[in-house]
Amino acid sequence: MSDPIETSISPSSSAGDPNLNPNPISLLHPRREPFEHGLLPIPKLVFTDPTQTLIPLKQTLISSSTSTRRVNSAALSQSLQISPDHACLVLDTLASVLHSDSDPLVSSKPQEINSSSADVHDLLLFLYIQSYKKLLPRTHKDSAAVADVWPSTSAFDGYLSALSPLQLVRSNSRRFVPSQADEEAHQLSYLQKHLANILSLLAEPVEGEGEESLVLTMDRFEHLGFLIQFGDKGPEGTQLSQHAPFFANSDPDMPAVPVPAAQVHDWLLQNIASALEHISERASLKENCPAIASDQDVSMADACTTSIKASPSARGPSFIEGISKSSLVKQASDLKGSSVKVLNCHDSVIYILAPLRYATVYGCSDTTIVIGAVGKAVRIEHCERVHVITAAKRICIANCRECVFFLGVNQQPLIVGDNHKLQVAPYNTFYSHLEEHMNEVGVEATINRWDEPLALGMVDPHDSLSHPAGVSDVQAESATRLDPDQFTNFLIPDWFGCESSGSTKDNPFPLPGVYLMAQQRNQKNLGEIKQLLREAPLEENRKRELSSALHVYFKDWLYASGNIRQLYCLQGD
C-alpha cells in the first residue's frame, strides 16, 4: 500500500520562536491505546491515501451529523459503505480507545452502541490511523534459553503453509513483541510523517481566505489528545491545550483565538523530535550501561515469588514476562497503572485479580491466565494452547491456536487473523472482590455475549508483511463452543487467606442452561461416586488400601498435569 503525504500545511515562519520550544520536563508521548487496541482489519477502513479519502468523507459525515457534529452507526454505515454490524464495531472500538471518559460514546451502555454516536473529528482520526503499520516482532535476546520452553511446531503447520504467508511468522515461533521504547518510537515516527495530514482533518480555513489559511480552534486542538499526550499523566491528566504555549492560560470564559495550523504543526514537530531524541538517548544508555539503565524488557525470574516489572508511571503498563513452569498471583496493590501485558509465558498459571482498563496477552503457550475485570479491552495474540478466563467489556483474539476462552464479555468477541481450533465457553470462576472490580470498571454481569464471536479478516492489513492478492478477503476461522460435558468451574486458591473480605461468593455471570445442567450432572455423578466409596462393603484394611491407591493416582495426576507447582507455590506464600 502506498503511503503518500500531502503537504497541505507548510512550515510557519514562527518555527524559530523560543515560545515554541518543547518543554524538556514534560515530554510528548503517543497514546498507545489507539495503536494497540484500535486497529480493525476491515478492508474498507484501510485507505491507500487517507487524506484524499477522508477530507471529502469529513464533509459527508458533517452533513449527516447532528448539530453537535456527532455521527451514529447508520450514518457511518452509509458513508463508508460498510455493514451496520461493522459500523457498530467501529463505534464500539472507538469507544474503547477514546482519550476522554466523559464522552457520551464511552459512557454508553453495551446495548446502546447501536443508537450511540461519535464526534466527527474523533472518528476521522480513528479512521486515519487505520493506515498504521505495526512494528514487526523482534527476536528474543536470549533465544537459546527461550527455545527450551517454547512449544514445538504445531501439527497443522504443514497445511497452513499452503494457505497464507502468515506461516512465515509462525515458522519462527520465537518472535517476541517489540519493546515499549521501540513501539513508542515507531508510533512517534508515524505521527511525525503524517502530522500535516492529520492537522488538515481538524483545521478549518479562515472565512474568505481559502484553503491556504487553515487554523485550529482550541476545541479542535483538544481532539489531538486521541493520539498524543504530555508527561506521564493517565486519562485524568490536564487538557492537551494547557501544554501548548498558544492556548495555555486562556480565559475559560472567553473563546481562545484560533491558531494557524502551520504554527501548531511546527510546535508539535519540535516536541516529537525531542521525544524521539529522548528515546534514542535512553536506548544508548541501556546499551552502554545495562546495569544502571531502566530495562522494560527484563525477563522475570522463574520462581513463585517473582515480582513483575512495573512501569514507574500511570501511563505505561505493568509487565508480566517470561514466567515458565510456575504460578504467579498479582492483586491491585501489586500493579502500577491500569493496564497489564503478559508476555512470553509458558506452562504456568497466572492470576491477575485486579480492576484494569486494558490487558494484553502475547506469545504465551500452555498457560492458564485469569484476568480480573477489564473495563476497556483485552487482546490475546500469538498464543498456543492457552486458557484465558476474564470478565471484560470486550476481547479481541488474533493469531491463536488451540486456545479456550472462558468469557464474561459485554460485547461480541472479535476473532481476527490466522486462528485455528479456538473454543469459547461461559465464565467459570470468581474471587471475593470480582464484583467490586467489575463495578469499578463498568463490566455488567447481566450481559454475556461469549457465544457470539465475530470473525473478521484472516490477514491483518496493519502488519508489515506483504500478502498475495485475494488473501485479504479470506475470513478468519471463528471459534466453536466448548462441549458442555467438558465445562468445569475453575477454583482460584485463597492465596493470601483474605478471600472472606470480599462480597463475591459465586460466579456473577449466569450460566446458560445446557452448561448448568452439565455442571449439575457432574456434581451429581461425583456425589454418587463418593457415596459408593463410603458404602463399599470392604473390610477396614481394604478401605485403607483403596484410599491409599486413590491418593497415589491423584498425586500422579498432580505431577503429570503440572498442578503440583501451584500447591508448592501456595505453601510458599
Coordinates of C-alpha atoms in Angstrom, one line a residue:
M1 CA 0.0 0.0 0.0
S2 CA 1.4 3.4 -0.9
D3 CA 1.7 5.9 1.8
P4 CA 1.5 9.4 0.1
I5 CA 1.9 12.5 2.2
E6 CA 0.2 15.8 1.4
T7 CA 2.0 19.0 2.2
S8 CA -1.3 20.7 2.9
I9 CA 0.3 22.6 5.9
S10 CA 3.5 24.5 5.2
P11 CA 6.1 25.3 7.8
S12 CA 5.4 28.5 9.7
S13 CA 7.8 31.4 9.8
S14 CA 7.5 31.2 13.6
A15 CA 9.4 27.9 13.7
G16 CA 12.3 29.6 15.5
D17 CA 10.1 31.3 18.1
P18 CA 11.5 30.4 21.5
N19 CA 7.9 30.1 22.8
L20 CA 7.5 27.1 20.6
N21 CA 10.4 25.1 22.0
P22 CA 9.4 21.9 23.7
N23 CA 9.2 21.7 27.4
P24 CA 12.0 19.3 28.4
I25 CA 10.3 18.5 31.7
S26 CA 7.0 17.3 30.0
L27 CA 7.8 15.1 27.0
L28 CA 5.2 14.3 24.4
H29 CA 4.2 10.6 24.1
P30 CA 1.9 8.8 21.7
R31 CA -1.2 7.3 23.2
R32 CA -0.6 3.6 22.9
E33 CA -4.3 2.6 23.1
P34 CA -5.5 3.5 19.6
F35 CA -2.5 1.8 18.1
E36 CA -2.7 -1.3 20.2
H37 CA -6.4 -1.8 20.6
G38 CA -8.0 0.4 18.0
L39 CA -7.0 -1.1 14.6
L40 CA -9.6 -3.1 12.7
P41 CA -8.8 -5.5 9.8
I42 CA -11.8 -4.2 7.7
P43 CA -10.5 -3.6 4.2
K44 CA -12.9 -0.7 3.6
L45 CA -11.4 1.2 6.5
V46 CA -7.8 0.9 5.2
F47 CA -7.3 3.7 2.7
T48 CA -4.5 3.9 0.1
D49 CA -4.5 7.7 0.5
P50 CA -6.2 8.5 3.8
T51 CA -6.3 12.3 3.3
Q52 CA -7.7 12.2 -0.2
T53 CA -10.5 9.9 1.1
L54 CA -11.1 11.4 4.5
I55 CA -11.4 15.1 3.6
P56 CA -14.4 14.6 1.3
L57 CA -15.7 12.0 3.8
K58 CA -15.5 14.7 6.5
Q59 CA -17.9 16.8 4.6
T60 CA -20.3 13.9 4.1
L61 CA -20.2 12.9 7.8
I62 CA -20.7 16.5 8.9
S63 CA -23.7 16.9 6.6
S64 CA -25.3 13.8 8.1
S65 CA -24.3 14.6 11.7
T66 CA -26.3 16.3 14.5
S67 CA -25.9 19.9 15.5
T68 CA -23.1 18.9 17.8
R69 CA -21.3 17.1 14.9
R70 CA -21.8 13.6 16.1
V71 CA -22.4 10.6 13.8
N72 CA -24.4 7.5 14.6
S73 CA -23.9 4.0 13.2
A74 CA -26.5 4.3 10.5
A75 CA -24.8 7.4 9.0
L76 CA -21.4 5.8 9.4
S77 CA -22.6 2.6 7.6
Q78 CA -24.0 4.6 4.7
S79 CA -21.0 7.0 4.4
L80 CA -18.3 4.2 4.5
Q81 CA -20.4 1.6 2.6
I82 CA -19.9 -0.9 5.4
S83 CA -22.4 -3.2 7.0
P84 CA -24.4 -2.0 10.0
D85 CA -22.6 -4.6 12.2
H86 CA -19.2 -3.3 11.1
A87 CA -20.4 0.3 11.7
C88 CA -21.4 -0.6 15.3
L89 CA -18.0 -2.4 15.7
V90 CA -16.2 0.8 14.6
L91 CA -18.1 2.9 17.2
D92 CA -17.5 0.3 19.9
T93 CA -13.8 0.1 19.2
L94 CA -13.5 3.8 19.1
A95 CA -15.3 4.0 22.5
S96 CA -12.7 1.6 23.9
V97 CA -9.7 3.8 22.9
L98 CA -11.1 7.4 23.3
H99 CA -9.0 9.7 25.4
S100 CA -11.9 11.2 27.2
D101 CA -14.0 9.1 29.6
S102 CA -16.6 11.8 29.7
D103 CA -17.5 11.4 26.0
P104 CA -21.1 10.1 25.7
L105 CA -19.9 7.3 23.5
V106 CA -17.6 6.0 26.2
S107 CA -20.4 6.1 28.8
S108 CA -22.9 4.3 26.6
K109 CA -24.2 1.0 27.9
P110 CA -23.2 -2.1 25.8
Q111 CA -26.7 -2.5 24.4
E112 CA -26.8 1.2 23.4
I113 CA -23.9 1.2 20.9
N114 CA -26.4 0.9 18.0
S115 CA -28.0 4.2 19.0
S116 CA -24.9 6.0 20.2
S117 CA -22.8 8.5 18.2
A118 CA -19.2 9.6 17.9
D119 CA -17.7 13.0 17.4
V120 CA -16.9 13.5 13.7
H121 CA -13.3 14.6 14.4
D122 CA -12.5 11.7 16.8
L123 CA -13.9 9.4 14.2
L124 CA -11.8 11.0 11.4
L125 CA -8.6 10.5 13.5
F126 CA -9.6 6.9 14.2
L127 CA -10.2 6.2 10.5
Y128 CA -6.9 7.8 9.6
I129 CA -4.7 5.6 11.8
Q130 CA -6.2 2.5 10.2
S131 CA -3.4 3.1 7.7
Y132 CA -0.8 2.5 10.5
K133 CA 1.6 -0.4 10.1
K134 CA 2.7 -2.2 13.2
L135 CA 6.3 -2.8 14.1
L136 CA 7.5 -6.3 13.2
P137 CA 8.1 -8.7 16.2
R138 CA 11.6 -8.9 17.3
T139 CA 13.7 -12.0 18.2
H140 CA 14.2 -12.6 21.9
K141 CA 17.6 -11.5 23.2
D142 CA 18.1 -15.0 24.8
S143 CA 16.6 -17.1 22.0
A144 CA 18.6 -20.2 23.1
A145 CA 17.0 -20.1 26.6
V146 CA 13.6 -19.5 25.2
A147 CA 13.9 -22.4 22.8
D148 CA 13.9 -24.7 25.8
V149 CA 10.4 -23.7 26.8
W150 CA 8.7 -22.5 23.7
P151 CA 6.4 -25.1 22.0
S152 CA 7.5 -27.1 19.0
T153 CA 6.0 -26.6 15.6
S154 CA 2.2 -27.3 15.6
A155 CA 0.9 -30.4 13.9
F156 CA -1.0 -28.4 11.3
D157 CA 1.8 -26.1 10.3
G158 CA 2.3 -28.2 7.1
Y159 CA -1.1 -27.4 5.6
L160 CA -1.1 -23.8 6.8
S161 CA 1.9 -23.0 4.6
A162 CA -0.3 -23.5 1.6
L163 CA -2.9 -21.1 2.9
S164 CA -1.2 -17.8 3.7
P165 CA 2.1 -16.1 4.1
L166 CA 1.4 -15.8 7.8
Q167 CA 3.1 -19.1 8.1
L168 CA 6.4 -17.1 7.7
V169 CA 5.7 -15.6 11.0
R170 CA 4.6 -18.9 12.5
S171 CA 7.7 -20.7 11.3
N172 CA 9.7 -18.6 13.8
S173 CA 7.6 -19.2 16.9
R174 CA 10.3 -17.4 19.0
R175 CA 9.5 -13.9 17.8
F176 CA 8.6 -11.6 20.6
V177 CA 6.7 -8.4 21.0
P178 CA 8.8 -5.3 20.3
S179 CA 10.0 -3.3 23.3
Q180 CA 7.8 -0.4 24.6
A181 CA 10.6 2.1 23.6
D182 CA 10.7 0.6 20.0
E183 CA 7.0 0.8 19.7
E184 CA 6.8 4.3 21.0
A185 CA 9.5 5.5 18.6
H186 CA 7.6 3.7 15.7
Q187 CA 4.3 5.4 16.7
L188 CA 6.0 8.8 17.0
S189 CA 7.7 8.4 13.6
Y190 CA 4.3 7.6 12.1
L191 CA 2.8 10.8 13.7
Q192 CA 5.7 12.8 12.6
K193 CA 5.3 11.7 9.0
H194 CA 1.5 12.1 8.9
L195 CA 1.1 15.2 11.1
A196 CA 0.3 17.6 8.3
N197 CA -2.4 15.4 7.0
I198 CA -3.9 14.8 10.5
L199 CA -4.0 18.5 11.2
S200 CA -5.7 19.2 7.9
L201 CA -8.6 17.0 9.0
L202 CA -9.1 19.1 12.1
A203 CA -8.4 22.6 10.7
E204 CA -10.8 25.0 9.0
P205 CA -10.0 27.8 6.5
V206 CA -10.4 31.4 7.6
E207 CA -13.6 32.6 6.0
G208 CA -12.9 34.4 2.7
E209 CA -9.2 33.5 2.7
G210 CA -9.3 29.9 1.1
E211 CA -7.5 26.7 2.0
E212 CA -4.1 28.4 2.4
S213 CA -5.2 29.9 5.8
L214 CA -6.0 26.9 7.9
V215 CA -6.5 27.5 11.6
L216 CA -7.2 25.3 14.6
T217 CA -9.5 26.3 17.4
M218 CA -8.7 25.2 20.9
D219 CA -11.6 22.7 20.8
R220 CA -10.2 21.1 17.6
F221 CA -6.7 21.0 19.0
E222 CA -8.0 19.0 22.0
H223 CA -9.0 16.2 19.6
L224 CA -5.3 15.6 19.1
G225 CA -5.4 14.1 22.7
F226 CA -6.7 11.0 20.9
L227 CA -3.2 10.4 19.6
I228 CA -0.8 12.2 21.9
Q229 CA -0.3 13.3 25.5
F230 CA 2.3 15.1 27.5
G231 CA 4.1 13.7 30.6
D232 CA 3.1 10.6 32.4
K233 CA -0.5 11.5 33.3
G234 CA -3.2 8.9 32.7
P235 CA -6.7 9.6 31.3
E236 CA -7.4 12.1 34.1
G237 CA -4.4 14.4 33.2
T238 CA -4.5 18.0 32.2
Q239 CA -6.0 19.0 28.9
L240 CA -3.7 18.9 25.9
S241 CA -4.2 22.7 25.3
Q242 CA -2.6 23.5 28.6
H243 CA 0.7 22.3 27.3
A244 CA 0.6 24.4 24.2
P245 CA 2.0 28.0 24.5
F246 CA -0.6 29.4 22.2
F247 CA -3.5 28.1 24.3
A248 CA -2.2 27.8 27.8
N249 CA -3.7 30.0 30.4
S250 CA -6.6 31.0 28.1
D251 CA -9.5 32.7 29.8
P252 CA -12.0 29.9 30.4
D253 CA -14.9 32.4 30.0
M254 CA -13.6 33.6 26.6
P255 CA -13.1 31.6 23.4
A256 CA -9.5 31.2 22.6
V257 CA -8.3 32.8 19.4
P258 CA -7.7 30.2 16.6
V259 CA -4.1 29.4 15.9
P260 CA -2.6 28.9 12.4
A261 CA -2.4 25.2 11.7
A262 CA 1.2 25.7 10.5
Q263 CA 2.2 27.1 13.9
V264 CA 0.7 24.0 15.6
H265 CA 2.4 21.8 13.1
D266 CA 5.8 23.3 13.8
W267 CA 5.4 23.2 17.6
L268 CA 4.3 19.5 17.5
L269 CA 7.1 18.5 15.2
Q270 CA 9.6 20.0 17.6
N271 CA 8.1 18.1 20.5
I272 CA 8.1 14.8 18.5
A273 CA 11.7 15.3 17.6
S274 CA 12.6 15.9 21.3
A275 CA 10.7 12.8 22.3
L276 CA 12.5 10.7 19.7
E277 CA 15.8 12.1 20.8
H278 CA 15.0 11.2 24.4
I279 CA 14.1 7.6 23.4
S280 CA 17.4 7.3 21.4
E281 CA 19.4 8.6 24.4
R282 CA 17.7 6.1 26.7
A283 CA 18.4 3.3 24.3
S284 CA 22.1 4.3 24.1
L285 CA 22.3 4.4 27.9
K286 CA 20.8 1.0 28.1
E287 CA 23.2 -0.4 25.6
N288 CA 26.3 1.2 27.2
C289 CA 25.3 0.9 30.9
P290 CA 22.9 -2.1 31.2
A291 CA 23.5 -2.4 34.9
I292 CA 22.0 1.1 35.6
A293 CA 19.6 1.6 32.7
S294 CA 16.0 1.0 33.2
D295 CA 15.0 -2.0 31.1
Q296 CA 11.4 -2.7 30.5
D297 CA 12.3 -5.9 28.7
V298 CA 13.9 -7.7 31.7
S299 CA 12.5 -11.3 31.9
M300 CA 11.2 -12.4 35.3
A301 CA 12.9 -15.0 37.5
D302 CA 11.5 -18.5 37.3
A303 CA 10.0 -18.6 40.8
C304 CA 6.6 -18.3 42.5
T305 CA 7.6 -15.2 44.4
T306 CA 8.8 -13.3 41.2
S307 CA 7.8 -9.7 41.1
I308 CA 6.5 -8.1 37.9
K309 CA 8.3 -5.3 36.0
A310 CA 6.1 -2.3 36.6
S311 CA 6.1 1.0 34.8
P312 CA 7.1 3.9 37.0
S313 CA 4.1 5.9 35.7
A314 CA 0.3 5.7 35.3
R315 CA 0.8 6.0 31.6
G316 CA 2.6 2.7 31.0
P317 CA 1.5 -0.9 31.6
S318 CA 2.8 -3.4 34.1
F319 CA 4.6 -6.3 32.6
I320 CA 4.5 -10.0 33.5
E321 CA 7.1 -11.5 31.3
G322 CA 8.9 -14.8 30.9
I323 CA 7.2 -16.9 33.6
S324 CA 7.9 -20.5 33.0
K325 CA 6.7 -23.6 34.8
S326 CA 5.4 -21.5 37.8
S327 CA 2.4 -19.9 39.4
L328 CA 2.0 -16.2 39.9
V329 CA -0.7 -14.1 41.6
K330 CA -1.0 -10.3 41.4
Q331 CA -3.6 -8.1 43.1
A332 CA -4.5 -4.5 42.5
S333 CA -2.0 -3.3 45.1
D334 CA 0.8 -5.1 43.2
L335 CA 0.3 -3.2 39.9
K336 CA 1.3 0.2 38.8
G337 CA -1.1 1.9 36.4
S338 CA -4.3 0.4 35.0
S339 CA -3.1 -1.9 32.2
V340 CA -1.1 -5.2 32.1
K341 CA 0.9 -7.0 29.5
V342 CA 1.5 -10.7 29.9
L343 CA 4.4 -11.7 27.5
N344 CA 6.1 -14.9 26.6
C345 CA 4.9 -17.1 29.5
H346 CA 5.0 -20.9 29.2
D347 CA 3.5 -23.8 31.1
S348 CA 2.3 -21.6 34.1
V349 CA -0.8 -20.4 35.9
I350 CA -1.1 -16.6 36.2
Y351 CA -3.7 -14.8 38.3
I352 CA -4.2 -11.1 37.8
L353 CA -7.0 -10.3 40.3
A354 CA -7.4 -6.6 39.7
P355 CA -9.6 -3.9 38.0
L356 CA -7.9 -2.9 34.8
R357 CA -8.5 -0.7 31.8
Y358 CA -6.5 -2.7 29.2
A359 CA -4.9 -6.1 29.2
T360 CA -2.7 -7.8 26.5
V361 CA -1.5 -11.4 26.4
Y362 CA 1.1 -12.1 23.8
G363 CA 3.2 -15.1 22.8
C364 CA 2.2 -17.4 25.6
S365 CA 1.8 -21.2 25.5
D366 CA 0.4 -24.0 27.7
T367 CA -0.7 -21.4 30.3
T368 CA -3.8 -20.6 32.2
I369 CA -4.3 -16.9 32.7
V370 CA -7.1 -15.4 34.9
I371 CA -7.6 -11.6 34.3
G372 CA -9.9 -10.0 36.8
A373 CA -12.1 -7.3 35.4
V374 CA -11.2 -5.2 32.3
G375 CA -13.2 -2.1 31.5
K376 CA -11.8 -1.2 28.1
A377 CA -10.3 -4.1 26.0
V378 CA -8.4 -7.4 26.2
R379 CA -6.2 -8.5 23.4
I380 CA -4.9 -12.1 23.1
E381 CA -2.3 -12.6 20.3
H382 CA 0.1 -15.3 19.1
C383 CA -0.8 -17.8 21.8
E384 CA -1.0 -21.6 21.7
R385 CA -2.8 -24.0 24.0
V386 CA -3.7 -21.2 26.4
H387 CA -6.8 -21.0 28.6
V388 CA -7.9 -17.4 29.3
I389 CA -10.5 -16.6 31.9
T390 CA -11.7 -13.0 32.0
A391 CA -14.6 -10.6 32.7
A392 CA -14.3 -7.7 30.3
K393 CA -16.1 -5.2 28.2
R394 CA -14.6 -6.6 25.0
I395 CA -12.0 -9.0 23.8
C396 CA -10.0 -9.4 20.6
I397 CA -8.3 -12.7 19.7
A398 CA -5.7 -12.7 17.0
N399 CA -3.5 -15.4 15.5
C400 CA -4.0 -18.0 18.2
R401 CA -4.2 -21.8 18.1
E402 CA -5.9 -24.5 20.3
C403 CA -6.9 -22.0 22.9
V404 CA -10.0 -22.0 25.2
F405 CA -11.6 -18.7 26.4
F406 CA -13.9 -18.7 29.4
L407 CA -15.6 -15.3 28.9
G408 CA -17.9 -12.9 30.7
V409 CA -17.9 -10.2 28.0
N410 CA -20.4 -7.4 27.2
Q411 CA -19.6 -7.2 23.5
Q412 CA -19.0 -9.8 20.8
P413 CA -15.6 -11.5 21.0
L414 CA -13.6 -10.3 18.0
I415 CA -11.7 -13.0 16.1
V416 CA -9.1 -11.8 13.6
G417 CA -6.1 -13.2 11.8
D418 CA -4.8 -16.8 11.4
N419 CA -6.6 -18.8 14.1
H420 CA -7.1 -22.5 14.5
K421 CA -9.2 -24.7 16.8
L422 CA -10.4 -21.9 19.2
Q423 CA -13.1 -22.6 21.7
V424 CA -15.3 -20.3 23.7
A425 CA -17.2 -21.0 26.9
P426 CA -19.1 -19.1 29.6
Y427 CA -17.2 -17.5 32.5
N428 CA -16.3 -20.2 35.1
T429 CA -14.7 -18.7 38.2
F430 CA -14.9 -16.0 40.8
Y431 CA -12.8 -14.4 43.6
S432 CA -14.0 -12.4 46.5
H433 CA -13.5 -8.9 45.0
L434 CA -14.6 -9.7 41.5
E435 CA -18.0 -7.9 41.5
E436 CA -16.4 -4.9 43.2
H437 CA -13.8 -4.8 40.4
M438 CA -16.4 -5.3 37.7
N439 CA -18.5 -2.4 39.1
E440 CA -15.3 -0.2 39.2
V441 CA -14.5 -0.6 35.5
G442 CA -18.1 -0.9 34.2
V443 CA -18.4 -4.6 33.3
E444 CA -22.0 -5.8 33.5
A445 CA -22.8 -9.3 34.7
T446 CA -26.2 -9.3 33.2
I447 CA -24.8 -9.2 29.6
N448 CA -22.6 -12.0 28.4
R449 CA -22.0 -12.4 24.6
W450 CA -19.4 -15.1 25.0
D451 CA -21.1 -17.3 22.3
E452 CA -21.4 -14.6 19.6
P453 CA -17.9 -14.4 18.1
L454 CA -17.4 -12.0 15.2
A455 CA -14.8 -13.2 12.7
L456 CA -13.1 -10.6 10.5
G457 CA -10.2 -10.9 8.0
M458 CA -7.6 -13.7 8.2
V459 CA -4.9 -11.2 7.1
D460 CA -4.1 -8.2 9.2
P461 CA -3.6 -5.2 6.9
H462 CA -1.8 -3.4 9.8
D463 CA 1.2 -5.8 9.9
S464 CA 4.3 -5.0 7.9
L465 CA 4.2 -8.2 5.9
S466 CA 3.3 -8.4 2.2
H467 CA 0.3 -10.6 1.3
P468 CA -0.7 -12.1 -2.0
A469 CA -3.7 -10.7 -3.8
G470 CA -7.0 -12.0 -2.7
V471 CA -5.9 -13.3 0.7
S472 CA -7.1 -10.2 2.5
D473 CA -10.7 -11.2 1.6
V474 CA -10.5 -14.5 3.4
Q475 CA -12.4 -14.6 6.7
A476 CA -10.7 -15.7 9.9
E477 CA -11.7 -19.1 11.3
S478 CA -14.1 -18.5 14.1
A479 CA -14.4 -20.2 17.5
T480 CA -16.6 -23.1 18.4
R481 CA -18.5 -23.6 21.7
L482 CA -16.9 -25.8 24.3
D483 CA -18.7 -29.1 24.8
P484 CA -20.8 -28.6 28.0
D485 CA -19.6 -32.0 29.2
Q486 CA -16.0 -30.6 29.3
F487 CA -17.1 -27.4 31.2
T488 CA -15.9 -27.2 34.7
N489 CA -15.6 -24.5 37.4
F490 CA -12.1 -23.1 37.9
L491 CA -11.2 -22.6 41.5
I492 CA -8.9 -19.7 42.4
P493 CA -6.9 -20.5 45.5
D494 CA -7.1 -18.3 48.6
W495 CA -3.5 -17.2 48.1
F496 CA -3.4 -14.7 51.0
G497 CA -6.0 -16.1 53.3
C498 CA -8.2 -13.0 52.9
E499 CA -10.9 -14.1 50.4
S500 CA -13.6 -13.7 53.0
S501 CA -13.1 -9.9 52.9
G502 CA -14.9 -9.5 49.6
S503 CA -18.6 -9.9 48.8
T504 CA -18.5 -12.2 45.8
K505 CA -19.4 -15.7 46.8
D506 CA -20.2 -17.2 43.4
N507 CA -19.8 -16.7 39.6
P508 CA -21.7 -13.4 38.9
F509 CA -22.4 -14.4 35.3
P510 CA -25.5 -16.7 35.0
L511 CA -24.6 -20.0 33.3
P512 CA -26.6 -21.0 30.1
G513 CA -29.0 -23.8 30.8
V514 CA -27.1 -26.5 28.9
Y515 CA -23.8 -25.7 30.8
L516 CA -25.7 -25.5 34.2
M517 CA -27.3 -28.9 33.6
A518 CA -23.9 -30.4 32.6
Q519 CA -22.4 -28.9 35.8
Q520 CA -25.2 -30.3 38.0
R521 CA -24.9 -33.7 36.3
N522 CA -21.1 -33.8 37.0
Q523 CA -21.7 -32.8 40.6
K524 CA -24.4 -35.5 41.0
N525 CA -22.0 -38.1 39.5
L526 CA -19.3 -37.1 41.8
G527 CA -21.6 -37.3 44.8
E528 CA -22.7 -40.8 43.8
I529 CA -19.1 -42.0 43.4
K530 CA -18.3 -40.6 46.9
Q531 CA -21.3 -42.4 48.3
L532 CA -20.3 -45.7 46.6
L533 CA -16.8 -45.4 48.0
R534 CA -18.1 -44.7 51.5
E535 CA -20.6 -47.6 51.4
A536 CA -18.4 -50.1 49.7
P537 CA -18.7 -53.5 51.5
L538 CA -15.0 -53.7 52.2
E539 CA -13.0 -54.5 55.4
E540 CA -11.2 -51.7 57.0
N541 CA -7.8 -52.7 55.8
R542 CA -9.2 -52.9 52.2
K543 CA -10.7 -49.5 52.5
R544 CA -7.4 -48.1 53.6
E545 CA -5.7 -49.7 50.6
L546 CA -8.4 -48.2 48.3
S547 CA -7.9 -44.8 49.9
S548 CA -4.1 -45.1 49.5
A549 CA -4.5 -46.0 45.8
L550 CA -6.7 -43.0 45.2
H551 CA -4.2 -40.7 46.8
V552 CA -1.4 -42.2 44.7
Y553 CA -3.3 -41.7 41.5
F554 CA -4.3 -38.2 42.5
K555 CA -0.6 -37.4 43.3
D556 CA 0.4 -38.9 39.9
W557 CA -2.1 -36.6 38.2
L558 CA -0.9 -33.5 40.1
Y559 CA 2.7 -34.2 38.8
A560 CA 1.6 -35.1 35.3
S561 CA -0.6 -32.1 34.9
G562 CA 1.9 -29.7 36.5
N563 CA -0.7 -28.6 39.1
I564 CA 1.7 -29.7 41.9
R565 CA 3.6 -26.5 41.3
Q566 CA 0.5 -24.5 42.4
L567 CA 0.4 -26.4 45.7
Y568 CA 4.1 -25.7 46.3
C569 CA 3.7 -22.0 45.4
L570 CA 0.6 -21.8 47.7
Q571 CA 2.5 -23.3 50.6
G572 CA 5.5 -21.0 49.8
D573 CA 3.3 -17.9 50.2

